[in-house]
Short mmCIF file of C-alpha atoms in Angstrom, two decimals:
data_model
loop_
_atom_site.label_atom_id
_atom_site.label_comp_id
_atom_site.label_asym_id
_atom_site.label_seq_id
_atom_site.Cartn_x
_atom_site.Cartn_y
_atom_site.Cartn_z
CA UNK A 9 -113.74 -79.23 -96.08
CA UNK A 10 -111.32 -80.32 -93.38
CA UNK A 11 -109.83 -77.62 -91.21
CA UNK A 12 -106.86 -77.97 -88.93
CA UNK A 13 -107.69 -76.70 -85.46
CA UNK A 14 -105.22 -76.19 -82.63
CA UNK A 15 -106.33 -77.24 -79.17
CA UNK A 16 -104.52 -76.62 -75.90
CA UNK A 17 -105.21 -79.30 -73.32
CA UNK A 18 -104.89 -79.08 -69.52
CA UNK A 19 -101.92 -80.92 -68.10
CA UNK A 20 -103.86 -83.89 -66.76
CA UNK A 21 -105.41 -84.56 -70.13
CA UNK A 22 -102.07 -84.18 -71.90
CA UNK A 23 -100.72 -87.00 -69.75
CA UNK A 24 -103.78 -89.12 -70.27
CA UNK A 25 -103.69 -88.69 -74.04
CA UNK A 26 -99.91 -88.98 -74.21
CA UNK A 27 -99.51 -85.68 -76.03
CA UNK A 28 -97.98 -82.26 -75.52
CA UNK A 29 -99.74 -79.06 -74.60
CA UNK A 30 -100.86 -78.18 -78.12
CA UNK A 31 -102.51 -80.74 -80.36
CA UNK A 32 -103.85 -80.34 -83.86
CA UNK A 33 -107.06 -82.02 -84.98
CA UNK A 34 -108.75 -82.17 -88.32
CA UNK A 35 -112.36 -80.98 -88.23
CA UNK A 36 -114.77 -81.76 -91.02
CA UNK A 37 -117.37 -79.04 -91.54
CA UNK A 38 -118.26 -76.27 -89.11
CA UNK A 39 -115.77 -75.71 -86.32
CA UNK A 40 -117.82 -75.85 -83.13
CA UNK A 41 -117.28 -77.09 -79.59
CA UNK A 42 -118.98 -80.33 -80.58
CA UNK A 43 -117.00 -80.92 -83.76
CA UNK A 44 -113.68 -80.13 -82.12
CA UNK A 45 -114.40 -82.46 -79.19
CA UNK A 46 -115.60 -85.15 -81.61
CA UNK A 47 -112.29 -84.88 -83.47
CA UNK A 48 -110.27 -84.87 -80.27
CA UNK A 49 -112.00 -87.97 -78.90
CA UNK A 50 -111.64 -89.75 -82.23
CA UNK A 51 -107.90 -89.09 -82.29
CA UNK A 52 -107.37 -89.71 -78.58
CA UNK A 53 -109.93 -92.21 -77.27
CA UNK A 54 -108.45 -92.00 -73.78
CA UNK A 55 -110.11 -88.59 -73.53
CA UNK A 56 -113.61 -90.02 -73.92
CA UNK A 57 -115.74 -88.95 -71.00
CA UNK A 58 -113.16 -86.59 -69.52
CA UNK A 59 -114.37 -83.33 -71.05
CA UNK A 60 -118.04 -84.20 -71.51
CA UNK A 61 -120.31 -87.08 -70.67
CA UNK A 62 -119.75 -89.83 -73.21
CA UNK A 63 -123.44 -90.46 -73.69
CA UNK A 64 -125.28 -87.17 -73.14
CA UNK A 65 -122.35 -85.07 -74.47
CA UNK A 66 -123.00 -82.62 -71.64
CA UNK A 67 -119.89 -80.67 -70.67
CA UNK A 68 -118.32 -81.69 -67.38
CA UNK A 69 -119.05 -78.89 -64.90
CA UNK A 70 -115.46 -77.80 -64.29
CA UNK A 71 -114.33 -77.77 -67.90
CA UNK A 72 -114.24 -74.43 -69.71
CA UNK A 73 -113.55 -73.40 -73.30
CA UNK A 74 -111.62 -70.21 -74.03
CA UNK A 75 -110.48 -68.74 -77.35
CA UNK A 76 -109.35 -65.34 -78.57
CA UNK A 77 -109.49 -64.05 -74.99
CA UNK A 78 -113.20 -64.90 -74.74
CA UNK A 79 -115.07 -67.53 -72.75
CA UNK A 80 -117.22 -69.72 -74.98
CA UNK A 81 -118.08 -72.24 -72.30
CA UNK A 82 -121.74 -71.40 -72.12
CA UNK A 83 -122.29 -70.89 -75.82
CA UNK A 84 -124.38 -73.53 -77.62
CA UNK A 85 -122.16 -76.50 -78.44
CA UNK A 86 -123.07 -76.27 -82.11
CA UNK A 87 -122.36 -72.55 -82.38
CA UNK A 88 -119.41 -71.72 -84.65
CA UNK A 89 -116.17 -70.93 -82.84
CA UNK A 90 -114.29 -67.78 -83.94
CA UNK A 91 -112.86 -67.72 -87.43
CA UNK A 92 -109.37 -67.48 -85.96
CA UNK A 93 -109.88 -70.87 -84.32
CA UNK A 94 -111.37 -72.40 -87.45
CA UNK A 95 -108.41 -71.17 -89.49
CA UNK A 96 -105.89 -72.54 -87.03
CA UNK A 97 -104.57 -69.08 -86.26
CA UNK A 98 -105.71 -69.17 -82.61
CA UNK A 99 -106.09 -72.23 -80.41
CA UNK A 100 -109.13 -73.43 -78.52
CA UNK A 101 -108.07 -73.60 -74.89
CA UNK A 102 -109.66 -76.35 -72.83
CA UNK A 103 -109.33 -75.35 -69.20
CA UNK A 104 -109.87 -77.15 -65.95
CA UNK A 105 -111.53 -74.61 -63.65
CA UNK A 106 -108.99 -73.19 -61.26
CA UNK A 107 -108.70 -74.79 -57.82
CA UNK A 108 -106.84 -74.13 -54.64
CA UNK A 109 -106.18 -71.00 -52.68
CA UNK B 30 -92.98 -117.28 -54.32
CA UNK B 31 -90.11 -114.89 -54.84
CA UNK B 32 -91.38 -111.51 -53.74
CA UNK B 33 -94.21 -109.08 -53.40
CA UNK B 34 -95.62 -106.12 -55.30
CA UNK B 35 -97.54 -103.38 -53.53
CA UNK B 36 -100.10 -101.36 -55.45
CA UNK B 37 -100.64 -98.04 -53.72
CA UNK B 38 -103.34 -95.58 -54.72
CA UNK B 39 -103.04 -91.99 -53.51
CA UNK B 40 -104.76 -88.65 -53.87
CA UNK B 41 -102.27 -87.69 -56.57
CA UNK B 42 -101.26 -90.82 -58.38
CA UNK B 43 -100.38 -94.50 -58.12
CA UNK B 44 -97.17 -96.12 -56.93
CA UNK B 45 -95.89 -99.65 -57.50
CA UNK B 46 -93.46 -100.99 -54.88
CA UNK B 47 -91.61 -104.27 -55.19
CA UNK B 48 -89.44 -106.29 -52.86
CA UNK B 49 -87.97 -109.74 -52.56
CA UNK B 50 -89.14 -112.31 -50.04
CA UNK B 51 -87.32 -110.61 -47.19
CA UNK B 52 -89.50 -107.54 -47.70
CA UNK B 53 -86.87 -105.20 -46.28
CA UNK B 54 -85.63 -103.32 -49.35
CA UNK B 55 -88.10 -101.77 -51.74
CA UNK B 56 -88.09 -100.34 -55.23
CA UNK B 57 -90.66 -97.60 -55.75
CA UNK B 58 -92.03 -96.65 -59.15
CA UNK B 59 -94.38 -93.77 -59.78
CA UNK B 60 -96.30 -91.66 -59.64
CA UNK B 61 -98.37 -93.20 -62.39
CA UNK B 62 -101.29 -90.97 -63.46
CA UNK B 63 -99.76 -88.04 -61.60
CA UNK B 64 -102.29 -85.54 -60.33
CA UNK B 65 -105.24 -87.93 -60.43
CA UNK B 66 -106.97 -89.61 -57.51
CA UNK B 67 -106.33 -93.34 -57.61
CA UNK B 68 -109.00 -94.85 -55.42
CA UNK B 69 -107.91 -98.44 -56.00
CA UNK B 70 -105.64 -100.76 -57.97
CA UNK B 71 -105.85 -104.51 -57.93
CA UNK B 72 -104.17 -107.36 -59.78
CA UNK B 73 -105.85 -110.42 -61.24
CA UNK B 74 -105.35 -113.59 -59.18
CA UNK B 75 -105.41 -115.50 -62.48
CA UNK B 76 -102.72 -113.34 -64.11
CA UNK B 77 -100.69 -111.21 -61.70
CA UNK B 78 -99.36 -109.05 -64.51
CA UNK B 79 -102.88 -107.92 -65.30
CA UNK B 80 -103.65 -104.97 -63.04
CA UNK B 81 -106.61 -102.64 -63.09
CA UNK B 82 -106.71 -99.10 -61.69
CA UNK B 83 -109.47 -96.64 -60.98
CA UNK B 84 -108.34 -93.13 -61.86
CA UNK B 85 -110.62 -90.18 -61.20
CA UNK B 86 -110.78 -86.43 -60.87
CA UNK B 87 -113.38 -83.90 -59.90
CA UNK B 88 -112.58 -82.09 -63.14
CA UNK B 89 -112.21 -84.88 -65.65
CA UNK B 90 -114.33 -87.71 -64.25
CA UNK B 91 -113.60 -91.41 -64.27
CA UNK B 92 -110.86 -93.13 -66.23
CA UNK B 93 -110.04 -96.82 -66.03
CA UNK B 94 -106.54 -98.09 -66.60
CA UNK B 95 -105.21 -101.57 -67.34
CA UNK B 96 -101.69 -102.92 -67.26
CA UNK B 97 -100.63 -106.19 -68.83
CA UNK B 98 -97.05 -106.07 -67.56
CA UNK B 99 -97.32 -105.77 -63.81
CA UNK B 100 -97.75 -102.01 -63.72
CA UNK B 101 -94.84 -100.96 -65.94
CA UNK B 102 -97.08 -99.64 -68.70
CA UNK B 103 -100.77 -98.77 -68.76
CA UNK B 104 -103.54 -98.24 -71.24
CA UNK B 105 -106.84 -96.45 -70.72
CA UNK B 106 -109.79 -98.76 -71.19
CA UNK B 107 -113.53 -98.17 -71.08
CA UNK B 108 -114.87 -95.59 -68.66
CA UNK B 109 -118.60 -95.57 -69.34
CA UNK B 110 -120.54 -96.53 -66.24
CA UNK B 111 -124.20 -96.16 -67.11
CA UNK B 112 -126.85 -97.38 -64.71
CA UNK B 113 -129.07 -100.03 -66.26
CA UNK B 114 -132.61 -98.69 -66.44
CA UNK B 115 -134.38 -96.00 -64.43
CA UNK B 116 -132.10 -94.78 -61.70
CA UNK B 117 -134.66 -93.82 -59.07
CA UNK B 118 -133.54 -92.09 -55.90
CA UNK B 119 -131.76 -92.73 -52.63
CA UNK B 120 -131.78 -90.58 -49.52
CA UNK B 121 -129.59 -87.51 -49.31
CA UNK B 122 -127.98 -86.12 -46.15
CA UNK B 123 -131.05 -83.99 -45.41
CA UNK B 124 -133.39 -86.97 -45.92
CA UNK B 125 -134.57 -85.67 -49.29
CA UNK B 126 -134.76 -88.00 -52.27
CA UNK B 127 -131.66 -87.73 -54.43
CA UNK B 128 -131.28 -89.15 -57.94
CA UNK B 129 -128.69 -91.89 -58.36
CA UNK B 130 -125.66 -90.29 -59.98
CA UNK B 131 -122.40 -92.02 -60.94
CA UNK B 132 -119.37 -90.32 -59.42
CA UNK B 133 -116.40 -92.71 -59.34
CA UNK B 134 -115.18 -96.26 -58.98
CA UNK B 135 -114.18 -96.99 -55.40
CA UNK B 136 -113.11 -100.62 -55.55
CA UNK B 137 -112.07 -103.18 -58.14
CA UNK B 138 -112.29 -106.92 -57.60
CA UNK B 139 -110.89 -109.09 -60.39
CA UNK B 140 -112.38 -112.54 -60.90
CA UNK B 141 -110.51 -115.37 -59.23
CA UNK B 142 -110.08 -117.28 -62.50
CA UNK B 143 -110.60 -114.92 -65.45
CA UNK B 144 -108.24 -111.95 -65.93
CA UNK B 145 -110.72 -110.23 -68.24
CA UNK B 146 -113.53 -110.24 -65.69
CA UNK B 147 -113.61 -107.58 -62.98
CA UNK B 148 -116.27 -106.31 -60.62
CA UNK B 149 -116.34 -102.60 -59.82
CA UNK B 150 -118.00 -101.01 -56.82
CA UNK B 151 -119.02 -97.45 -57.52
CA UNK B 152 -120.46 -94.29 -55.97
CA UNK B 153 -123.47 -93.82 -56.04
CA UNK B 154 -123.62 -97.39 -54.85
CA UNK B 155 -123.90 -99.96 -57.59
CA UNK B 156 -122.04 -102.98 -58.89
CA UNK B 157 -120.62 -103.08 -62.40
CA UNK B 158 -118.81 -105.89 -64.16
CA UNK B 159 -116.59 -106.18 -67.21
CA UNK B 160 -115.93 -109.41 -69.06
CA UNK B 161 -113.67 -107.96 -71.75
CA UNK B 162 -110.77 -106.65 -69.77
CA UNK B 163 -112.34 -103.33 -68.90
CA UNK B 164 -113.43 -102.17 -72.34
CA UNK B 165 -117.12 -102.26 -71.45
CA UNK B 166 -118.83 -102.15 -68.07
CA UNK B 167 -122.35 -103.34 -67.36
CA UNK B 168 -124.34 -102.80 -64.22
CA UNK B 169 -125.62 -105.73 -62.17
CA UNK B 170 -128.78 -103.77 -61.44
CA UNK B 171 -130.26 -106.22 -58.96
CA UNK B 172 -128.34 -104.54 -56.17
CA UNK B 173 -129.26 -100.92 -56.91
CA UNK B 174 -132.91 -101.90 -57.39
CA UNK B 175 -133.04 -103.84 -54.12
CA UNK B 176 -136.29 -103.03 -52.26
CA UNK B 177 -134.58 -100.94 -49.58
CA UNK B 178 -132.33 -99.00 -51.99
CA UNK B 179 -134.51 -95.90 -51.94
CA UNK B 180 -133.78 -95.62 -48.20
CA UNK B 181 -129.98 -95.87 -48.47
CA UNK B 182 -128.16 -92.72 -47.42
CA UNK B 183 -124.54 -91.74 -48.01
CA UNK B 184 -121.88 -91.83 -45.34
CA UNK B 185 -119.72 -88.75 -45.00
CA UNK B 186 -117.58 -89.93 -47.90
CA UNK B 187 -120.51 -90.64 -50.20
CA UNK B 188 -122.81 -93.55 -51.00
CA UNK B 189 -119.99 -95.86 -51.99
CA UNK B 190 -119.86 -99.58 -52.69
CA UNK B 191 -116.42 -100.16 -51.24
CA UNK B 192 -116.02 -103.85 -50.51
CA UNK B 193 -116.42 -106.81 -52.86
CA UNK B 194 -115.56 -110.31 -51.65
CA UNK B 195 -115.67 -113.38 -53.89
CA UNK B 196 -116.03 -116.73 -52.13
CA UNK B 197 -113.39 -119.08 -53.60
CA UNK B 198 -115.32 -122.17 -52.48
CA UNK B 199 -118.77 -121.19 -53.79
CA UNK B 200 -118.43 -120.03 -57.36
CA UNK B 201 -121.34 -117.59 -57.43
CA UNK B 202 -121.35 -116.45 -53.81
CA UNK B 203 -120.19 -112.92 -53.21
CA UNK B 204 -120.52 -110.17 -50.64
CA UNK B 205 -120.52 -106.42 -50.97
CA UNK B 206 -120.69 -103.59 -48.46
CA UNK B 207 -122.02 -100.07 -48.86
CA UNK B 208 -121.64 -96.98 -46.69
CA UNK B 209 -124.21 -96.45 -45.34
CA UNK B 210 -126.50 -99.31 -46.25
CA UNK B 211 -124.72 -102.41 -44.94
CA UNK B 212 -123.73 -105.87 -46.14
CA UNK B 213 -125.36 -107.76 -48.98
CA UNK B 214 -124.83 -111.32 -50.18
CA UNK B 215 -125.44 -112.82 -53.60
CA UNK B 216 -125.61 -116.52 -54.44
CA UNK B 217 -125.82 -116.03 -58.19
CA UNK B 218 -122.78 -114.03 -59.11
CA UNK B 219 -124.25 -110.62 -58.36
CA UNK B 220 -127.61 -110.81 -60.11
CA UNK B 221 -129.76 -110.92 -56.98
CA UNK B 222 -129.00 -109.95 -53.39
CA UNK B 223 -130.17 -110.18 -49.81
CA UNK B 224 -129.17 -107.73 -47.10
CA UNK B 225 -127.26 -109.38 -44.27
CA UNK B 226 -127.11 -107.03 -41.31
CA UNK B 227 -128.68 -109.00 -38.46
CA UNK B 228 -126.83 -108.26 -35.25
CA UNK B 229 -125.46 -104.86 -36.29
CA UNK B 230 -126.33 -101.97 -34.00
CA UNK B 231 -125.69 -98.38 -35.04
CA UNK B 232 -126.66 -95.59 -32.70
CA UNK B 233 -126.43 -92.94 -35.42
CA UNK B 234 -129.56 -94.23 -37.18
CA UNK B 235 -133.10 -93.90 -35.81
CA UNK B 236 -133.58 -97.64 -35.38
CA UNK B 237 -130.18 -98.94 -34.18
CA UNK B 238 -130.77 -102.52 -35.30
CA UNK B 239 -132.57 -101.74 -38.54
CA UNK B 240 -132.15 -104.11 -41.45
CA UNK B 241 -130.46 -101.43 -43.49
CA UNK B 242 -128.64 -98.13 -43.01
CA UNK B 243 -125.49 -99.34 -41.23
CA UNK B 244 -122.23 -97.65 -42.11
CA UNK B 245 -120.10 -100.70 -42.72
CA UNK B 246 -116.54 -99.60 -43.39
CA UNK B 247 -114.94 -102.86 -44.47
CA UNK B 248 -115.40 -106.62 -44.39
CA UNK B 249 -112.80 -109.37 -44.81
CA UNK B 250 -112.85 -113.10 -45.42
CA UNK B 251 -110.10 -115.73 -45.28
CA UNK B 252 -110.30 -118.26 -48.13
CA UNK B 253 -109.70 -121.18 -45.76
CA UNK B 254 -112.68 -120.18 -43.62
CA UNK B 255 -115.11 -118.65 -46.08
CA UNK B 256 -118.09 -118.86 -43.72
CA UNK B 257 -116.37 -116.46 -41.30
CA UNK B 258 -116.44 -112.74 -42.03
CA UNK B 259 -114.91 -109.89 -40.07
CA UNK B 260 -116.22 -106.35 -40.20
CA UNK B 261 -115.02 -102.93 -39.19
CA UNK B 262 -118.19 -100.92 -38.86
CA UNK B 263 -118.31 -97.15 -38.34
CA UNK B 264 -118.22 -98.07 -34.66
CA UNK B 265 -117.79 -101.74 -33.61
CA UNK B 266 -115.67 -104.57 -34.88
CA UNK B 267 -117.97 -107.46 -35.78
CA UNK B 268 -117.76 -111.11 -36.78
CA UNK B 269 -120.07 -113.55 -38.52
CA UNK B 270 -119.64 -117.32 -38.44
CA UNK B 271 -122.46 -118.10 -40.84
CA UNK B 272 -121.83 -116.27 -44.10
CA UNK B 273 -123.11 -112.95 -42.76
CA UNK B 274 -126.47 -114.32 -41.63
CA UNK B 275 -125.73 -113.16 -38.09
CA UNK B 276 -123.15 -110.78 -36.67
CA UNK B 277 -121.76 -110.37 -33.16
CA UNK B 278 -119.40 -107.84 -31.69
CA UNK B 279 -115.74 -108.70 -31.07
CA UNK B 280 -114.38 -105.25 -30.16
CA UNK B 281 -113.24 -106.63 -26.81
CA UNK B 282 -110.33 -104.66 -25.31
CA UNK B 283 -109.70 -102.30 -28.24
CA UNK B 284 -108.99 -98.71 -27.12
CA UNK B 285 -111.73 -97.55 -29.50
CA UNK B 286 -113.79 -99.60 -31.91
CA UNK B 287 -114.09 -96.89 -34.55
CA UNK B 288 -111.92 -97.50 -37.59
CA UNK B 289 -111.83 -98.32 -41.26
CA UNK B 290 -109.61 -101.31 -42.06
CA UNK B 291 -109.88 -104.95 -41.11
CA UNK B 292 -107.78 -107.75 -42.56
CA UNK B 293 -106.78 -111.35 -41.85
CA UNK B 294 -103.38 -113.04 -41.72
CA UNK B 295 -102.95 -115.16 -44.84
CA UNK B 296 -101.59 -118.11 -42.87
CA UNK B 297 -104.00 -118.07 -39.97
CA UNK B 298 -107.70 -117.35 -40.44
CA UNK B 299 -108.09 -116.52 -36.74
CA UNK B 300 -105.47 -113.75 -36.76
CA UNK B 301 -107.17 -110.45 -37.48
CA UNK B 302 -105.85 -106.89 -37.79
CA UNK B 303 -107.56 -103.54 -37.23
CA UNK B 304 -106.30 -100.00 -36.73
CA UNK B 305 -108.43 -98.17 -34.17
CA UNK B 306 -109.18 -94.53 -34.95
CA UNK B 307 -110.17 -92.13 -32.18
CA UNK B 308 -113.70 -91.36 -33.36
CA UNK B 309 -115.81 -90.35 -36.31
CA UNK B 310 -115.09 -86.69 -35.58
CA UNK B 311 -111.38 -87.30 -34.93
CA UNK B 312 -110.15 -89.14 -37.95
CA UNK B 313 -106.74 -89.86 -36.42
CA UNK B 314 -105.27 -92.53 -34.20
CA UNK B 315 -105.79 -92.27 -30.41
CA UNK B 316 -103.24 -90.63 -28.12
CA UNK B 317 -100.92 -89.71 -30.96
CA UNK B 318 -99.84 -93.35 -31.24
CA UNK B 319 -100.05 -95.38 -34.45
CA UNK B 320 -100.97 -98.88 -33.30
CA UNK B 321 -102.13 -101.87 -35.26
CA UNK B 322 -104.18 -104.23 -33.13
CA UNK B 323 -103.96 -107.97 -33.69
CA UNK B 324 -106.21 -110.67 -32.37
CA UNK B 325 -104.98 -114.25 -32.63
CA UNK B 326 -108.27 -115.58 -31.36
CA UNK B 327 -110.61 -114.28 -34.02
CA UNK B 328 -111.56 -111.21 -32.01
CA UNK B 329 -112.29 -109.91 -28.50
CA UNK B 330 -108.72 -110.30 -27.26
CA UNK B 331 -106.48 -107.73 -28.98
CA UNK B 332 -102.79 -106.83 -28.61
CA UNK B 333 -101.21 -103.55 -29.69
CA UNK B 334 -98.44 -103.84 -32.30
CA UNK B 335 -96.16 -100.84 -32.02
CA UNK B 336 -92.57 -101.82 -32.78
CA UNK B 337 -91.37 -99.52 -35.54
CA UNK B 338 -94.53 -97.39 -35.59
CA UNK B 339 -94.57 -93.78 -34.27
CA UNK B 340 -95.72 -93.69 -30.66
CA UNK B 341 -95.99 -89.96 -30.13
CA UNK B 342 -97.23 -86.93 -32.05
CA UNK B 343 -98.83 -89.06 -34.75
CA UNK B 344 -102.24 -87.99 -36.03
CA UNK B 345 -102.88 -89.93 -39.21
CA UNK B 346 -105.86 -91.89 -40.47
CA UNK B 347 -105.91 -95.18 -42.37
CA UNK B 348 -108.70 -95.50 -44.91
CA UNK B 349 -110.78 -98.60 -45.55
CA UNK B 350 -108.94 -99.96 -48.58
CA UNK B 351 -105.48 -99.08 -47.27
CA UNK B 352 -104.44 -102.34 -45.61
CA UNK B 353 -103.34 -105.58 -47.22
CA UNK B 354 -101.68 -108.88 -46.29
CA UNK B 355 -99.41 -111.02 -48.45
CA UNK B 356 -99.36 -114.81 -48.47
CA UNK B 357 -95.67 -115.33 -47.76
CA UNK B 358 -94.66 -117.23 -44.62
CA UNK B 359 -94.64 -115.34 -42.32
CA UNK B 360 -97.40 -113.22 -43.74
CA UNK B 361 -96.56 -109.60 -44.50
CA UNK B 362 -98.93 -106.84 -43.45
CA UNK B 363 -99.05 -103.41 -45.10
CA UNK B 364 -100.97 -100.19 -44.65
CA UNK B 365 -100.90 -96.62 -45.89
CA UNK B 366 -101.84 -93.44 -44.06
CA UNK B 367 -103.40 -90.07 -44.66
CA UNK B 368 -99.92 -88.64 -44.04
CA UNK B 369 -98.45 -90.50 -47.01
CA UNK B 370 -96.54 -93.18 -45.14
CA UNK B 371 -96.66 -96.81 -46.25
CA UNK B 372 -95.69 -99.24 -43.49
CA UNK B 373 -94.69 -102.87 -43.94
CA UNK B 374 -94.34 -105.71 -41.49
CA UNK B 375 -92.65 -108.82 -42.87
CA UNK B 376 -93.45 -110.83 -39.73
CA UNK B 377 -97.19 -110.72 -39.30
CA UNK B 378 -97.19 -107.42 -37.44
CA UNK B 379 -94.47 -108.02 -34.86
CA UNK B 380 -92.20 -105.33 -36.32
CA UNK B 381 -92.82 -102.49 -38.74
CA UNK B 382 -90.84 -100.21 -40.98
CA UNK B 383 -91.85 -97.41 -43.32
CA UNK B 384 -91.30 -98.20 -46.98
CA UNK B 385 -91.86 -94.54 -47.79
CA UNK B 386 -92.76 -91.49 -45.69
CA UNK B 387 -93.92 -88.73 -47.94
CA UNK B 388 -96.41 -89.83 -50.55
CA UNK B 389 -99.68 -87.98 -51.10
CA UNK B 390 -102.55 -89.17 -48.90
CA UNK B 391 -102.85 -92.93 -49.32
CA UNK B 392 -106.27 -94.12 -50.45
CA UNK B 393 -105.60 -97.82 -51.02
CA UNK B 394 -102.98 -100.52 -50.61
CA UNK B 395 -103.07 -103.93 -52.26
CA UNK B 396 -100.33 -106.56 -52.33
CA UNK B 397 -99.54 -109.30 -54.80
CA UNK B 398 -97.44 -112.27 -53.74
CA UNK B 399 -95.38 -113.15 -56.79
#
């Protein structure tokens, strides 16, 4: 069953993908980090390689995944994201680790 | 030829600047790719409207961009740079063995006759090529697997392949330079290589005249004299008259022979430009004066060009890819600084004016004569 998931992108990736802050992707099956990123990259090929390595699928070191006020960055990439994300009620926030002083 | 187009890469985006043949008044467009480091942009000699750009970020990695309309609009193309085969190791700063690891594209060199073919020099040092307009990139692994590659060590900026020169008179002859490995020449379009560092002396390596390990900052070739190459090394300005087989020093009366850029007047293969930088620990120009030095004799005898450039309280650097010359008559000369200024001289360096003062740090400048 397809589920509509809301994703909030960092500014640099919004520009690269040519989208606004909040995008909606359709995820088939379990809603996990992997399935959401697969859907994002399918819809916006310009994002390939920017959040995770295109071949190994390993997360880029300074990318983090937040949802429902929790940090899911270090959870297994195939672990289900919260039900609120899967239902589209809460977004998955993709964050570029903070920089500067 | 009706005008010129400058392609300027900065720490926070790309800028496209155009002017007519007088090269006095400029239109500036940008920033393109705002917030991203643009190490280099370069147009195809075969189709000037085809421009490639290397866009990167410590957060989001490498992105490649292509324009088919002279930089007005852009599309992201392929960004997978995968080393071909086992990667092995090179030396790290502490002399340990460090696995080869792709970080970014430093330099793009489009083919002289095919707009879809582009060479890319990357960090960690390797040569990639696309033949489909940037959609796919394949490594020419003969360079990275060269017998001395395991001894190459990064310069302070990384182990970058930063210079690619295609010989217009010998279809498959090309040169590359790596910091800090040296110069390499290929006679078969990049498949196989030989190191070409005879005559270089570098006091910062254990054996100053070793075959490899030299921190070459930039090399330049004039198409009318393709056997002659000029080099700005970490220290020393060098020249070869035999396709890089042998090098000799031409620093002559320069105030310091440390620097990054070297370029050649488009209308005179013996007129060479460098910008001396105080030292490798002082990455700014000497005495607070921004001076381009020109030799009209192919080296050794240099004159300071200062008219229109700041001559006090100036402490900027000019990076290796941040100088370019156009092929108008007289030839225009351009460079960008760490302070975000882009300077232009429409008369071969005699006089200068700033096109713009306050860009982010300039990483690269290229010019197209349209």
